[in-house]
mmCIF file with all atom_site columns, C-alpha atoms in Angstrom:
data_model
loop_
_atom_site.group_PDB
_atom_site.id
_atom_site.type_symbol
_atom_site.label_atom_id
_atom_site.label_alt_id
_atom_site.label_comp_id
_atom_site.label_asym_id
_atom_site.label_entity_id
_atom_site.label_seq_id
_atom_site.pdbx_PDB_ins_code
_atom_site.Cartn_x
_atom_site.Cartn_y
_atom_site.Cartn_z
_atom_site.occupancy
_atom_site.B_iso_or_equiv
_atom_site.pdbx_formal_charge
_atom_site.auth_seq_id
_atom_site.auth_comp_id
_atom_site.auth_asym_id
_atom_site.auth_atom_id
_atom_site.pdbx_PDB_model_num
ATOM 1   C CA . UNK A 1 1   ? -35.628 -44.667 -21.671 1.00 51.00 ? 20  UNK A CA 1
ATOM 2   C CA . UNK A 1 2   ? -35.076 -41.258 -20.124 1.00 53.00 ? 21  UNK A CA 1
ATOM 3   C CA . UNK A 1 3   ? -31.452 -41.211 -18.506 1.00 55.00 ? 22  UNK A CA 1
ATOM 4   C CA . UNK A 1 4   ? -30.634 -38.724 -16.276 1.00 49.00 ? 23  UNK A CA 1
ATOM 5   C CA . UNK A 1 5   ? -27.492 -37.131 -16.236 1.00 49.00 ? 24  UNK A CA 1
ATOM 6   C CA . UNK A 1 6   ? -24.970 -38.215 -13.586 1.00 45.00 ? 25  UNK A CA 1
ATOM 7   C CA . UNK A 1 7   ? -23.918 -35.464 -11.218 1.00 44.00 ? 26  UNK A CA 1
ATOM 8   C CA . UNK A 1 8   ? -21.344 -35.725 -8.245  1.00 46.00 ? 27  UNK A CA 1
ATOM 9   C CA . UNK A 1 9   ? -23.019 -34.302 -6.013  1.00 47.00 ? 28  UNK A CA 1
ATOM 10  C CA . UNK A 1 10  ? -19.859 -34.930 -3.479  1.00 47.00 ? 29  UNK A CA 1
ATOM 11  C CA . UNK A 1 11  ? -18.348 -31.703 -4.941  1.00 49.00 ? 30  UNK A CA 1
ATOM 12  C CA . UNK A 1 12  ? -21.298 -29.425 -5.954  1.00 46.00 ? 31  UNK A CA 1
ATOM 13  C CA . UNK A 1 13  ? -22.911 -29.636 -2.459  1.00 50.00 ? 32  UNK A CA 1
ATOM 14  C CA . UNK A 1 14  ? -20.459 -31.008 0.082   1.00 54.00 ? 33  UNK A CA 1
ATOM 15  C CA . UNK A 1 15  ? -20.398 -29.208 3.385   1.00 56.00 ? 34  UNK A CA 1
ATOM 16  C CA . UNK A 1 16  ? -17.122 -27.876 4.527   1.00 62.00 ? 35  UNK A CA 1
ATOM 17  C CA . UNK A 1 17  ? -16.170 -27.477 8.026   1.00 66.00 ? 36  UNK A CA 1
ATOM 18  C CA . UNK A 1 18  ? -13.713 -24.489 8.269   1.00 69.00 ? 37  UNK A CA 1
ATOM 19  C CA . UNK A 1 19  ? -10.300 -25.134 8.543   1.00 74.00 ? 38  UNK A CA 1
ATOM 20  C CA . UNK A 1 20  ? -8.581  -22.829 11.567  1.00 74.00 ? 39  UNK A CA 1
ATOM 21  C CA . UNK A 1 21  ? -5.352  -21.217 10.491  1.00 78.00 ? 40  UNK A CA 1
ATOM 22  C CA . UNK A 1 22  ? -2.195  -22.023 11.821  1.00 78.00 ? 41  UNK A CA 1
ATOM 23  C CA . UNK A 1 23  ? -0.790  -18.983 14.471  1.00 82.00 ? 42  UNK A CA 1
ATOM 24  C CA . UNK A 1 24  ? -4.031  -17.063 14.405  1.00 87.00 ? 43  UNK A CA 1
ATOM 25  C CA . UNK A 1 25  ? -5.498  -16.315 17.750  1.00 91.00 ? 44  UNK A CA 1
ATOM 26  C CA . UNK A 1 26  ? -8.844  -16.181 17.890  1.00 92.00 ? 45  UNK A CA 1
ATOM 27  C CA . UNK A 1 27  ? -11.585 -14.491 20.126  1.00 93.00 ? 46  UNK A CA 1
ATOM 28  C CA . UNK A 1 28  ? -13.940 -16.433 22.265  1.00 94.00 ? 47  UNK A CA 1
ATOM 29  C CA . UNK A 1 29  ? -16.968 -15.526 19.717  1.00 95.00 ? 48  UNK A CA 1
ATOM 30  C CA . UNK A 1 30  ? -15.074 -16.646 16.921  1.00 94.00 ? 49  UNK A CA 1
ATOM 31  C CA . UNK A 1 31  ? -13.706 -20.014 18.326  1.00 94.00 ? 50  UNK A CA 1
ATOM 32  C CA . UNK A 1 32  ? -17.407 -20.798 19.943  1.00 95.00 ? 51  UNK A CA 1
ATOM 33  C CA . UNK A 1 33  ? -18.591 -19.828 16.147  1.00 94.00 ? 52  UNK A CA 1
ATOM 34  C CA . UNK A 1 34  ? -15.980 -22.632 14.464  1.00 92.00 ? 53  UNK A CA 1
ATOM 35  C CA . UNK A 1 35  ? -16.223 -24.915 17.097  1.00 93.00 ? 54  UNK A CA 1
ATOM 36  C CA . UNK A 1 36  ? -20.128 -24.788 16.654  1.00 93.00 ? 55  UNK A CA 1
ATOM 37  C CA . UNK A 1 37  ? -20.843 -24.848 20.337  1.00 96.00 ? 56  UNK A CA 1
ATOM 38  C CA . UNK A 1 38  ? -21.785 -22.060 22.522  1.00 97.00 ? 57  UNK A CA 1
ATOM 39  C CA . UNK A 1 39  ? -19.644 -19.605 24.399  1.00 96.00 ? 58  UNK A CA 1
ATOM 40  C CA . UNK A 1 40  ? -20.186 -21.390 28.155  1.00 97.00 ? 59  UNK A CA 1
ATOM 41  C CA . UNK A 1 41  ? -19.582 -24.658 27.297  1.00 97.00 ? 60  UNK A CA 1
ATOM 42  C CA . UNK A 1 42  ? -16.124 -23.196 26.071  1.00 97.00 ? 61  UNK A CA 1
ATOM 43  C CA . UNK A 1 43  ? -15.449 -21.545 29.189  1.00 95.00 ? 62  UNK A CA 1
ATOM 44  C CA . UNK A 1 44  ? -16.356 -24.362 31.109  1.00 96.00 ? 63  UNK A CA 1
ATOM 45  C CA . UNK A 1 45  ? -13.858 -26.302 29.304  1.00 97.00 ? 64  UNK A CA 1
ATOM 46  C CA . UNK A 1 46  ? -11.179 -24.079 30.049  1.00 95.00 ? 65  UNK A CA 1
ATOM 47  C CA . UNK A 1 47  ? -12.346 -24.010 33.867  1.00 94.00 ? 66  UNK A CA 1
ATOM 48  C CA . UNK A 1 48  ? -12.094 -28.196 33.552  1.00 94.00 ? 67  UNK A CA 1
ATOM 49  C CA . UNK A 1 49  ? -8.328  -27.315 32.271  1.00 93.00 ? 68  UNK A CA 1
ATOM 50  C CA . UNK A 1 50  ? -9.259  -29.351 29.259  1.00 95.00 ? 69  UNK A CA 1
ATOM 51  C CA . UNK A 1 51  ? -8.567  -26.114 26.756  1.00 96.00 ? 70  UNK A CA 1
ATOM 52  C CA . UNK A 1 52  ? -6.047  -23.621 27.289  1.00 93.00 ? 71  UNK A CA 1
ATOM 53  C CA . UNK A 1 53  ? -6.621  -20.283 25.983  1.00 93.00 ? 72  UNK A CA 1
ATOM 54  C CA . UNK A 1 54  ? -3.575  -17.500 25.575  1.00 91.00 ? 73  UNK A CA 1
ATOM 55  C CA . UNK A 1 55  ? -4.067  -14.155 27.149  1.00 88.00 ? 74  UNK A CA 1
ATOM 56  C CA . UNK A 1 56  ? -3.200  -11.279 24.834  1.00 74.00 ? 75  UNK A CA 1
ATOM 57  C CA . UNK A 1 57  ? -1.811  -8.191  26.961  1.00 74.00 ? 76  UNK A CA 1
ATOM 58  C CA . UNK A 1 58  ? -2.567  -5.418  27.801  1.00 77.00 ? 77  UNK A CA 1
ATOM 59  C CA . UNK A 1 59  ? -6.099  -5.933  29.067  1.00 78.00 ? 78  UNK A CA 1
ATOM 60  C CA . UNK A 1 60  ? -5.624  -9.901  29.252  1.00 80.00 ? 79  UNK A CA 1
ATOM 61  C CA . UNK A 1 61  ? -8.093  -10.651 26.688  1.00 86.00 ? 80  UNK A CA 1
ATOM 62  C CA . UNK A 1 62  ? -8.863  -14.916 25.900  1.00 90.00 ? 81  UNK A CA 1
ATOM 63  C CA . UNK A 1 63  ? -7.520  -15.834 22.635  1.00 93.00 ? 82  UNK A CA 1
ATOM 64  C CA . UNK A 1 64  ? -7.856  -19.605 21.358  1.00 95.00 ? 83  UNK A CA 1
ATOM 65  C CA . UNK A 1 65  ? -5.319  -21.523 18.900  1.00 94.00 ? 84  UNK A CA 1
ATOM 66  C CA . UNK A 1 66  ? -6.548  -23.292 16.219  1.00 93.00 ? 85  UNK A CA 1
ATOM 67  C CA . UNK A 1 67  ? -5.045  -26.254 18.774  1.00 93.00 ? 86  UNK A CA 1
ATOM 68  C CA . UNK A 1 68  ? -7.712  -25.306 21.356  1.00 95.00 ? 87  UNK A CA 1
ATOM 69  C CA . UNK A 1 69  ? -10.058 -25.275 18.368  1.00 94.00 ? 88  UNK A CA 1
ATOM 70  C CA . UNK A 1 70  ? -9.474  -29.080 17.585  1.00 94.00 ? 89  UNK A CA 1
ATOM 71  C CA . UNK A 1 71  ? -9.588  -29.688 20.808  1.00 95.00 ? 90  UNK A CA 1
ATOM 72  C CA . UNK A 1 72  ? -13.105 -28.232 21.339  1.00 97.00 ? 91  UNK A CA 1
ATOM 73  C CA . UNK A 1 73  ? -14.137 -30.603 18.624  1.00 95.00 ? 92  UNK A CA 1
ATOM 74  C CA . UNK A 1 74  ? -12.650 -34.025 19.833  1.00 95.00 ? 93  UNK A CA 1
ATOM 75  C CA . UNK A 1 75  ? -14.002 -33.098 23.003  1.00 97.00 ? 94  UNK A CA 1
ATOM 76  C CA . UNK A 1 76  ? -17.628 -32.767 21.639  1.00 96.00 ? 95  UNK A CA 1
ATOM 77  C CA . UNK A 1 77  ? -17.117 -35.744 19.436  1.00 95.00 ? 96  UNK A CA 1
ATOM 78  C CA . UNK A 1 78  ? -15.971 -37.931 22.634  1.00 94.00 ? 97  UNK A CA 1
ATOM 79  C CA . UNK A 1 79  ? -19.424 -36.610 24.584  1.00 95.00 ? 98  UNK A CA 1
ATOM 80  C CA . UNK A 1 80  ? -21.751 -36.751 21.685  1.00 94.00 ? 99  UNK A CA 1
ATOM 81  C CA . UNK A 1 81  ? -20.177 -40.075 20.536  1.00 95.00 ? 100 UNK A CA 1
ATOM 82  C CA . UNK A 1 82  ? -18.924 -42.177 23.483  1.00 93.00 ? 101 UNK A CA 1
ATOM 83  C CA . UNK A 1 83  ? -21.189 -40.058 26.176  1.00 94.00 ? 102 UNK A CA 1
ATOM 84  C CA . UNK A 1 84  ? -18.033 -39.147 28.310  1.00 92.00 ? 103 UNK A CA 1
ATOM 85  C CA . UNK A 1 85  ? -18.124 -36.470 31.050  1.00 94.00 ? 104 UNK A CA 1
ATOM 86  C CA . UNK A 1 86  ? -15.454 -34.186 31.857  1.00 95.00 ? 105 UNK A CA 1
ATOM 87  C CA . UNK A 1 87  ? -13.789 -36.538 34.077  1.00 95.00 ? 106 UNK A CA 1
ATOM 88  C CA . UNK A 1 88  ? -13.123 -39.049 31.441  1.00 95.00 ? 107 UNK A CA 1
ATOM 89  C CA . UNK A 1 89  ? -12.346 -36.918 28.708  1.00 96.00 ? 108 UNK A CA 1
ATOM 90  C CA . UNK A 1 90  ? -9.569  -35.407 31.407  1.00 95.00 ? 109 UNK A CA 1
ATOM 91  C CA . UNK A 1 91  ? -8.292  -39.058 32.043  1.00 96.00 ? 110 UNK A CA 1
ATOM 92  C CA . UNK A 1 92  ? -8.409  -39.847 27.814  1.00 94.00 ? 111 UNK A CA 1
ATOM 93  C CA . UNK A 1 93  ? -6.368  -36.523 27.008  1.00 95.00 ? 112 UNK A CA 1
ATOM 94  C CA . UNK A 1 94  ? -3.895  -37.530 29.808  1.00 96.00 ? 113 UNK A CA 1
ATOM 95  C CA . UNK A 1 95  ? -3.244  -40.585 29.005  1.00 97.00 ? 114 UNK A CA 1
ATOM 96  C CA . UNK A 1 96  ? -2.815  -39.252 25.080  1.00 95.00 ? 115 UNK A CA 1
ATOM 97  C CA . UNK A 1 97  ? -0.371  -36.724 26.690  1.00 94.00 ? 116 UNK A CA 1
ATOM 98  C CA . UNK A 1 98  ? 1.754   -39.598 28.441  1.00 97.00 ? 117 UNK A CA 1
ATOM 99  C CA . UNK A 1 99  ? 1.624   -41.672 25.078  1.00 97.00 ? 118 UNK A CA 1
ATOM 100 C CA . UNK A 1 100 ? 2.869   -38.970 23.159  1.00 96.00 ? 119 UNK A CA 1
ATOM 101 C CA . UNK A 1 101 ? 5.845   -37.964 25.935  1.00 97.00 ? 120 UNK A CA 1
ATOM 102 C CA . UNK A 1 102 ? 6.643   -42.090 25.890  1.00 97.00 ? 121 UNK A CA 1
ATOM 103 C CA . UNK A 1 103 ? 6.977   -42.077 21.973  1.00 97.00 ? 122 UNK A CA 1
ATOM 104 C CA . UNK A 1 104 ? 9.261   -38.731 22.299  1.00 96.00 ? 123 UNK A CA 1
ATOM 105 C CA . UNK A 1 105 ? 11.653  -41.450 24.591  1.00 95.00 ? 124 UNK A CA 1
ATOM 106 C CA . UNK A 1 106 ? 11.300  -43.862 22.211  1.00 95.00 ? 125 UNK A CA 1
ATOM 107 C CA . UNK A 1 107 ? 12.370  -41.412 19.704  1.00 94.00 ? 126 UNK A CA 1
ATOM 108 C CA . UNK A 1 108 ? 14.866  -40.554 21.451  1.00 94.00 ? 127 UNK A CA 1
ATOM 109 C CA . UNK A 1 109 ? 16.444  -43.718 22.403  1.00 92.00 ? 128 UNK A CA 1
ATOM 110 C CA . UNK A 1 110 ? 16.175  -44.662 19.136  1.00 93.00 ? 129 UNK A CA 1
ATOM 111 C CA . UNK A 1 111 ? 18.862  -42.422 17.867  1.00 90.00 ? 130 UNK A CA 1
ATOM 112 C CA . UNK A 1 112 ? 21.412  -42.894 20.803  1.00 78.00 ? 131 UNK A CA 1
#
């Protein structure tokens, strides 16, 4: 019998998706590059008020978190995935928001 050797290939050819960094801002280019989607659709997120970018002075330039990064990719997940529009996806990360604030309270509470 001729046995191959076994090779994990998990490791040797595993596909990485880029990690953002923590307190970096990044340009609109850049994000649209490690969010993998084009430049528009990020600018028509932030017109939707679903992403938030921060405008470095002095000539008010867009710069994106690697926050607004994640949050490019969940909202491309949630329209490739569950086929939501901006509407929904809107309603989701507000009602995420209000779940969050409620567990703060909890939190809170808690300790009193």
């Amino acid at each position: 019998m001729n046995e191959q050797p076994l090779v994990d290939r998990s490791t040797s050819s595993a596909l990485e998706i880029y990690q953002p960094e923590p307190g970096v801002l990044y340009s609109l280019d850049t994000t649209a590059h490690l969010a993998a989607v084009p430049r528009r659709t990020i600018l028509i997120y932030c017109r939707a008020g679903l992403v938030r970018p921060v405008f470095q002075p002095p000539y008010e330039m867009m710069g994106f978190t690697e926050e607004a990064i994640y949050t490019v990719r969940r909202i491309e997940y949630l329209r490739a995935v569950h086929r939501c529009d901006l509407a929904w996806i809107n309603t989701v990360f507000d009602l995420l928001n209000e779940v969050e604030h409620l567990r703060a309270e909890l939190r809170f509470f808690r300790k009193t």
